[in-house]
CSV table of C-alpha atoms in Angstrom, one decimal:
chain,number,residue,atom,x,y,z
A,1,MET,CA,90.3,78.3,69.9
A,2,LEU,CA,89.6,80.9,72.6
A,3,MET,CA,92.6,82.5,74.2
A,4,PHE,CA,91.5,82.0,77.8
A,5,ASN,CA,90.7,78.3,77.1
A,6,GLN,CA,94.3,77.4,76.4
A,7,LEU,CA,96.9,76.2,78.9
A,8,GLU,CA,99.7,78.1,77.2
A,9,THR,CA,98.2,81.5,77.8
A,10,TYR,CA,98.2,81.0,81.5
A,11,LEU,CA,101.7,79.5,81.5
A,12,TYR,CA,103.1,82.4,79.7
A,13,LEU,CA,101.3,84.9,81.9
A,14,ALA,CA,102.7,83.1,85.0
A,15,LEU,CA,106.2,83.1,83.4
A,16,VAL,CA,106.2,86.8,82.9
A,17,LEU,CA,104.9,87.5,86.4
A,18,PHE,CA,107.7,85.2,87.8
A,19,ALA,CA,110.4,87.0,85.8
A,20,ILE,CA,109.1,90.4,87.0
A,21,GLY,CA,109.2,89.2,90.6
A,22,LEU,CA,112.7,87.8,90.1
A,23,TYR,CA,113.9,91.1,88.6
A,24,GLY,CA,112.5,92.8,91.7
A,25,VAL,CA,114.3,90.5,94.1
A,26,LEU,CA,117.6,91.0,92.3
A,27,SER,CA,117.4,94.7,91.8
A,28,ARG,CA,115.7,96.2,94.8
A,29,ARG,CA,117.6,97.1,98.0
A,30,ASN,CA,114.6,98.0,100.2
A,31,LEU,CA,113.8,94.9,102.2
A,32,ILE,CA,110.0,95.5,102.0
A,33,ALA,CA,110.3,95.8,98.2
A,34,VAL,CA,112.1,92.4,98.1
A,35,LEU,CA,109.3,90.9,100.1
A,36,ILE,CA,106.7,92.3,97.7
A,37,SER,CA,108.6,90.8,94.8
A,38,VAL,CA,108.7,87.4,96.5
A,39,GLU,CA,104.9,87.6,96.8
A,40,LEU,CA,104.7,88.2,93.1
A,41,MET,CA,106.8,85.0,92.4
A,42,LEU,CA,104.6,83.0,94.8
A,43,ASN,CA,101.6,84.1,92.9
A,44,ALA,CA,103.1,83.1,89.6
A,45,ALA,CA,103.5,79.6,91.1
A,46,SER,CA,99.9,79.6,92.2
A,47,ILE,CA,98.7,80.5,88.7
A,48,ASN,CA,100.7,77.6,87.3
A,49,PHE,CA,99.2,75.2,89.8
A,50,MET,CA,95.7,76.4,89.0
A,51,ALA,CA,96.3,76.3,85.2
A,52,PHE,CA,97.5,72.7,85.4
A,53,ASN,CA,94.6,71.9,87.7
A,54,ARG,CA,92.2,73.3,85.2
A,55,PHE,CA,93.5,71.7,82.0
A,56,LEU,CA,95.5,68.6,82.9
A,57,ALA,CA,94.9,67.2,86.4
A,58,PRO,CA,92.7,64.1,86.9
A,59,HIS,CA,90.9,65.7,89.8
A,60,PRO,CA,90.1,69.4,89.9
A,61,ALA,CA,90.3,69.9,93.6
A,62,VAL,CA,94.0,69.0,94.1
A,63,GLY,CA,95.4,72.2,92.5
A,64,GLN,CA,93.0,74.4,94.5
A,65,VAL,CA,94.0,72.7,97.8
A,66,ILE,CA,97.7,73.2,97.0
A,67,THR,CA,97.1,76.9,96.1
A,68,LEU,CA,95.4,77.4,99.4
A,69,PHE,CA,98.5,75.8,101.1
A,70,ILE,CA,100.7,78.3,99.2
A,71,MET,CA,98.6,81.2,100.4
A,72,ALA,CA,98.9,80.0,104.1
A,73,VAL,CA,102.6,79.6,103.8
A,74,ALA,CA,102.9,83.0,102.1
A,75,ALA,CA,101.0,84.5,105.0
A,76,ALA,CA,103.3,82.9,107.6
A,77,GLU,CA,106.3,84.0,105.6
A,78,ALA,CA,105.1,87.6,105.3
A,79,ALA,CA,104.5,87.8,109.1
A,80,ILE,CA,107.9,86.5,109.9
A,81,ALA,CA,109.7,88.7,107.3
A,82,LEU,CA,107.9,91.8,108.4
A,83,SER,CA,108.7,91.3,112.0
A,84,ILE,CA,112.4,90.7,111.1
A,85,ILE,CA,112.4,93.8,109.0
A,86,MET,CA,111.0,95.8,112.0
A,87,ALA,CA,113.7,94.3,114.3
A,88,VAL,CA,116.4,95.2,111.7
A,89,TYR,CA,115.0,98.7,111.4
A,90,ARG,CA,115.1,99.2,115.2
A,91,LYS,CA,118.7,98.1,115.3
A,92,LEU,CA,120.2,99.7,112.3
A,93,LYS,CA,117.7,102.6,111.6
A,94,SER,CA,117.6,101.4,108.0
A,95,ILE,CA,115.8,98.8,105.9
A,96,ASN,CA,118.3,98.8,103.1
A,97,ALA,CA,119.6,95.3,102.5
A,98,GLU,CA,123.1,96.6,101.8
A,99,GLN,CA,123.4,98.1,105.3
A,100,ALA,CA,122.5,95.0,107.2
A,101,THR,CA,126.0,93.6,107.2
A,102,GLU,CA,126.5,93.0,110.9
A,103,LEU,CA,127.4,89.3,110.4
A,104,ARG,CA,130.1,90.1,107.9
A,105,GLY,CA,133.5,88.8,109.2
B,1,MET,CA,75.4,89.5,65.2
B,2,ASN,CA,75.6,86.1,66.8
B,3,ALA,CA,75.0,86.3,70.6
B,4,GLY,CA,77.4,83.5,71.4
B,5,PHE,CA,80.1,85.2,69.4
B,6,MET,CA,79.6,88.4,71.2
B,7,ALA,CA,79.7,86.7,74.6
B,8,GLN,CA,83.0,85.1,73.7
B,9,GLY,CA,84.4,88.5,72.6
B,10,LEU,CA,83.3,90.1,75.9
B,11,ALA,CA,84.9,87.2,77.8
B,12,THR,CA,88.2,87.6,75.9
B,13,MET,CA,88.2,91.3,76.5
B,14,ALA,CA,87.6,90.8,80.2
B,15,PHE,CA,90.4,88.3,80.3
B,16,LEU,CA,92.8,90.7,78.6
B,17,LEU,CA,91.8,93.4,81.1
B,18,VAL,CA,92.5,91.0,84.0
B,19,ALA,CA,95.8,89.8,82.6
B,20,GLY,CA,96.9,93.4,81.8
B,21,MET,CA,96.0,94.4,85.4
B,22,THR,CA,98.2,91.6,86.7
B,23,LEU,CA,101.2,92.6,84.6
B,24,LEU,CA,100.8,96.3,85.1
B,25,GLY,CA,100.4,95.9,88.8
B,26,ALA,CA,103.5,93.7,88.9
B,27,LEU,CA,105.5,96.3,87.0
B,28,ILE,CA,104.4,99.1,89.4
B,29,ALA,CA,105.2,96.8,92.3
B,30,VAL,CA,108.8,96.3,91.1
B,31,ALA,CA,109.7,99.5,89.3
B,32,ALA,CA,108.1,102.4,91.2
B,33,ARG,CA,110.5,104.4,93.5
B,34,ASN,CA,108.0,105.1,96.3
B,35,ILE,CA,107.6,102.0,98.5
B,36,PHE,CA,103.9,102.8,99.0
B,37,HIS,CA,103.2,102.8,95.3
B,38,ASN,CA,104.9,99.3,95.3
B,39,VAL,CA,102.3,98.0,97.7
B,40,LEU,CA,99.4,99.5,95.7
B,41,GLY,CA,100.8,97.9,92.6
B,42,LEU,CA,101.0,94.6,94.4
B,43,ALA,CA,97.4,94.9,95.5
B,44,LEU,CA,96.4,95.6,91.8
B,45,SER,CA,98.4,92.6,90.6
B,46,LEU,CA,96.8,90.3,93.2
B,47,ILE,CA,93.3,91.4,92.3
B,48,GLY,CA,94.2,90.6,88.7
B,49,VAL,CA,95.4,87.2,89.8
B,50,ALA,CA,92.1,86.6,91.5
B,51,GLY,CA,90.3,87.4,88.2
B,52,ILE,CA,92.5,84.8,86.5
B,53,PHE,CA,91.6,82.3,89.1
B,54,ILE,CA,87.9,82.9,88.2
B,55,TYR,CA,88.7,82.2,84.6
B,56,LEU,CA,90.3,79.0,85.8
B,57,ASN,CA,87.0,77.8,87.2
B,58,SER,CA,87.8,78.4,90.9
B,59,PRO,CA,85.8,81.4,92.4
B,60,PHE,CA,86.5,80.0,95.9
B,61,VAL,CA,90.3,80.3,95.5
B,62,ALA,CA,89.8,83.7,93.9
B,63,LEU,CA,87.9,84.9,97.0
B,64,MET,CA,90.6,83.5,99.3
B,65,GLU,CA,93.2,85.3,97.2
B,66,ILE,CA,91.5,88.7,97.7
B,67,LEU,CA,90.8,87.9,101.4
B,68,ILE,CA,94.3,86.7,102.4
B,69,TYR,CA,96.6,88.6,100.0
B,70,VAL,CA,94.9,91.9,99.4
B,71,GLY,CA,93.1,91.9,102.8
B,72,ALA,CA,95.8,90.7,105.1
B,73,ILE,CA,99.3,90.7,103.6
B,74,CYS,CA,99.1,94.0,101.8
B,75,ILE,CA,97.7,95.7,104.9
B,76,ALA,CA,100.4,94.1,107.0
B,77,ILE,CA,103.0,95.4,104.6
B,78,CYS,CA,101.4,98.9,104.8
B,79,PHE,CA,101.8,98.7,108.6
B,80,ALA,CA,105.4,97.7,108.3
B,81,ILE,CA,106.1,100.6,105.9
B,82,MET,CA,104.5,103.1,108.3
B,83,LEU,CA,106.4,101.7,111.3
B,84,SER,CA,109.8,101.8,109.5
B,85,GLN,CA,111.7,104.3,107.4
B,86,PRO,CA,109.8,107.6,106.9
B,87,LEU,CA,108.7,108.1,103.3
B,88,TYR,CA,110.2,111.6,102.9
B,89,LEU,CA,113.7,110.2,103.4
B,90,LYS,CA,115.1,109.5,99.9
B,91,GLY,CA,116.9,106.2,99.5
B,92,PRO,CA,120.2,105.9,97.8
B,93,PRO,CA,120.0,106.2,94.0
B,94,ARG,CA,119.7,103.1,92.0
B,95,SER,CA,122.8,101.9,90.3
B,96,ILE,CA,122.4,101.2,86.6
B,97,LEU,CA,124.9,98.3,86.7
B,98,LYS,CA,122.8,96.4,89.4
B,99,SER,CA,119.6,96.9,87.4
B,100,LEU,CA,121.3,95.7,84.3
B,101,GLY,CA,122.6,92.6,86.1
B,102,ALA,CA,119.1,91.9,87.5
B,103,LEU,CA,117.6,92.4,84.1
B,104,LEU,CA,120.1,89.9,82.6
B,105,GLY,CA,119.4,87.3,85.3
B,106,ALA,CA,115.6,87.6,85.2
B,107,GLY,CA,115.8,87.7,81.4
B,108,SER,CA,117.8,84.5,81.1
B,109,VAL,CA,115.5,82.7,83.5
B,110,LEU,CA,112.5,84.0,81.4
B,111,GLY,CA,114.1,82.8,78.2
B,112,PHE,CA,114.9,79.4,79.6
B,113,LEU,CA,111.4,78.8,81.0
B,114,LEU,CA,109.8,80.2,77.8
B,115,LEU,CA,111.8,77.6,75.8
B,116,LEU,CA,110.8,74.9,78.2
B,117,THR,CA,107.1,75.8,78.0
B,118,LYS,CA,107.3,75.9,74.2
B,119,LYS,CA,109.0,72.6,73.8
B,120,THR,CA,106.9,70.6,76.2
B,121,ARG,CA,103.8,68.7,75.1
B,122,TRP,CA,101.2,69.0,77.8
B,123,ILE,CA,99.1,65.8,78.0
B,124,PRO,CA,95.9,65.9,80.0
B,125,ALA,CA,95.1,63.0,82.3
B,126,ALA,CA,93.2,60.2,80.7
B,127,GLU,CA,90.3,60.4,83.0
B,128,ARG,CA,89.3,63.7,84.3
B,129,SER,CA,86.6,64.3,87.0
B,130,GLN,CA,84.2,67.2,86.2
B,131,ASP,CA,83.2,67.9,89.8
B,132,TRP,CA,84.2,71.5,90.5
B,133,SER,CA,82.2,72.0,93.7
B,134,ILE,CA,83.8,73.4,96.9
B,135,THR,CA,82.6,70.4,98.8
B,136,ILE,CA,85.3,68.3,97.2
B,137,ILE,CA,88.0,70.7,98.4
B,138,GLY,CA,86.7,70.3,101.9
B,139,HIS,CA,86.7,66.5,101.6
B,140,TYR,CA,90.3,66.6,100.3
B,141,LEU,CA,91.4,68.9,103.1
B,142,LEU,CA,90.0,66.5,105.7
B,143,THR,CA,91.0,63.2,104.2
B,144,ASN,CA,94.0,63.1,101.8
B,145,TYR,CA,95.6,66.3,102.9
B,146,ALA,CA,94.7,66.2,106.6
B,147,LEU,CA,98.3,65.9,107.7
B,148,ILE,CA,99.5,68.9,105.6
B,149,PHE,CA,96.5,70.8,106.8
B,150,GLU,CA,97.5,70.2,110.4
B,151,VAL,CA,101.1,70.9,109.8
B,152,ILE,CA,100.2,74.2,108.1
B,153,SER,CA,98.1,75.3,111.0
B,154,LEU,CA,101.0,74.5,113.3
B,155,LEU,CA,103.3,76.5,111.0
B,156,LEU,CA,100.9,79.5,111.2
B,157,LEU,CA,100.9,79.3,115.0
B,158,VAL,CA,104.7,79.1,115.2
B,159,ALA,CA,105.0,81.9,112.7
B,160,MET,CA,102.7,84.1,114.8
B,161,LEU,CA,104.6,83.4,118.0
B,162,GLY,CA,107.9,84.0,116.2
B,163,ALA,CA,106.7,87.3,114.8
B,164,ILE,CA,105.6,88.4,118.2
B,165,VAL,CA,108.9,87.4,119.9
B,166,THR,CA,111.0,89.0,117.1
B,167,ALA,CA,109.1,92.3,117.0
B,168,ARG,CA,108.4,92.9,120.7
B,169,GLU,CA,112.0,93.9,121.7
B,170,GLY,CA,112.1,97.2,123.5
B,171,ARG,CA,108.6,96.8,125.1
B,172,GLY,CA,109.7,96.7,128.7
B,173,SER,CA,110.1,93.1,130.0
B,174,SER,CA,113.3,91.8,128.6
C-alpha cells in the first residue's frame, strides 16, 4: 500500500500541524505570531476535510466546497485581526498580548 | 527496473518532500524569534499544504490555497508587520515556564487526537461518485450551498467594512 494513498497518513500530518499551531497560540506573545499560528490550525482542519473527502465521502465535491469556505472565513478573520492589531499598536505602542490589559478591572 | 515501480517511488519521494515542507514551515512559523521569519515559514508551510491538496486529487483547491493564503493573507500580514513594531526592537525574552506549559498543553491534545485517530475505524461511504471535475464544485456552490455562499460573501463584505472602520482612526475625520 502506498503511503500517500492512505487516509491515516494525512490525518497524522494534519494532527501534527494542528499541534504545532496550538503550541504557537499558547506560547507566543506577539499578536501577529498568534494570528500566524491560528492560520496553521485552520490549515490542519482543511487537510482533514480534504482527506475525508478523498477517501470516505460519498461525493468528492463537498469537502472541496467546505475547504473553500474555510479559506474565505480565514481571509475575513485575518483582515479583521490585522486591523485590530493595528488599532492596538496605535493605542499602546506595542503588539505584545500581555500589555493589552486595558480592560482589566 | 519496472517503470511503474519507479513512478511510485518518485511520487512517494515528492509526497515526503511536500509533507516535510509543511512541517518545517510550520516549525519555523512558530519557533523563530524574528516575526518576519515567522511569515516566511507560514508561506512555506502553506505551499506545502497546497502540494498535499494536489495529492488529494484537488488541483483547483490547491491553486486557491496558493492564491488566497500565500498571495493575500501572507502579504497582508507582511503589511501589518511593517506598519507596527519596528523589527530592530527586541521583544521581551521568552519565559521557559510558559513554553513548557504550552508544550504540555499542545502535547496532551496531540496525544489525545493521536489515540482517537488510531482507535477509530474509518468506513468509506457505500456508494462513492468518481466525478472529480471542477464543474461539480460550481454546481454545488450554486445549488446545495447557495445560502452559505451568499452568507460568506456578506461576511467578507462586513469584514472589509469592519477592518476599514477599525484601522482608519487618526486619519482626519472623526
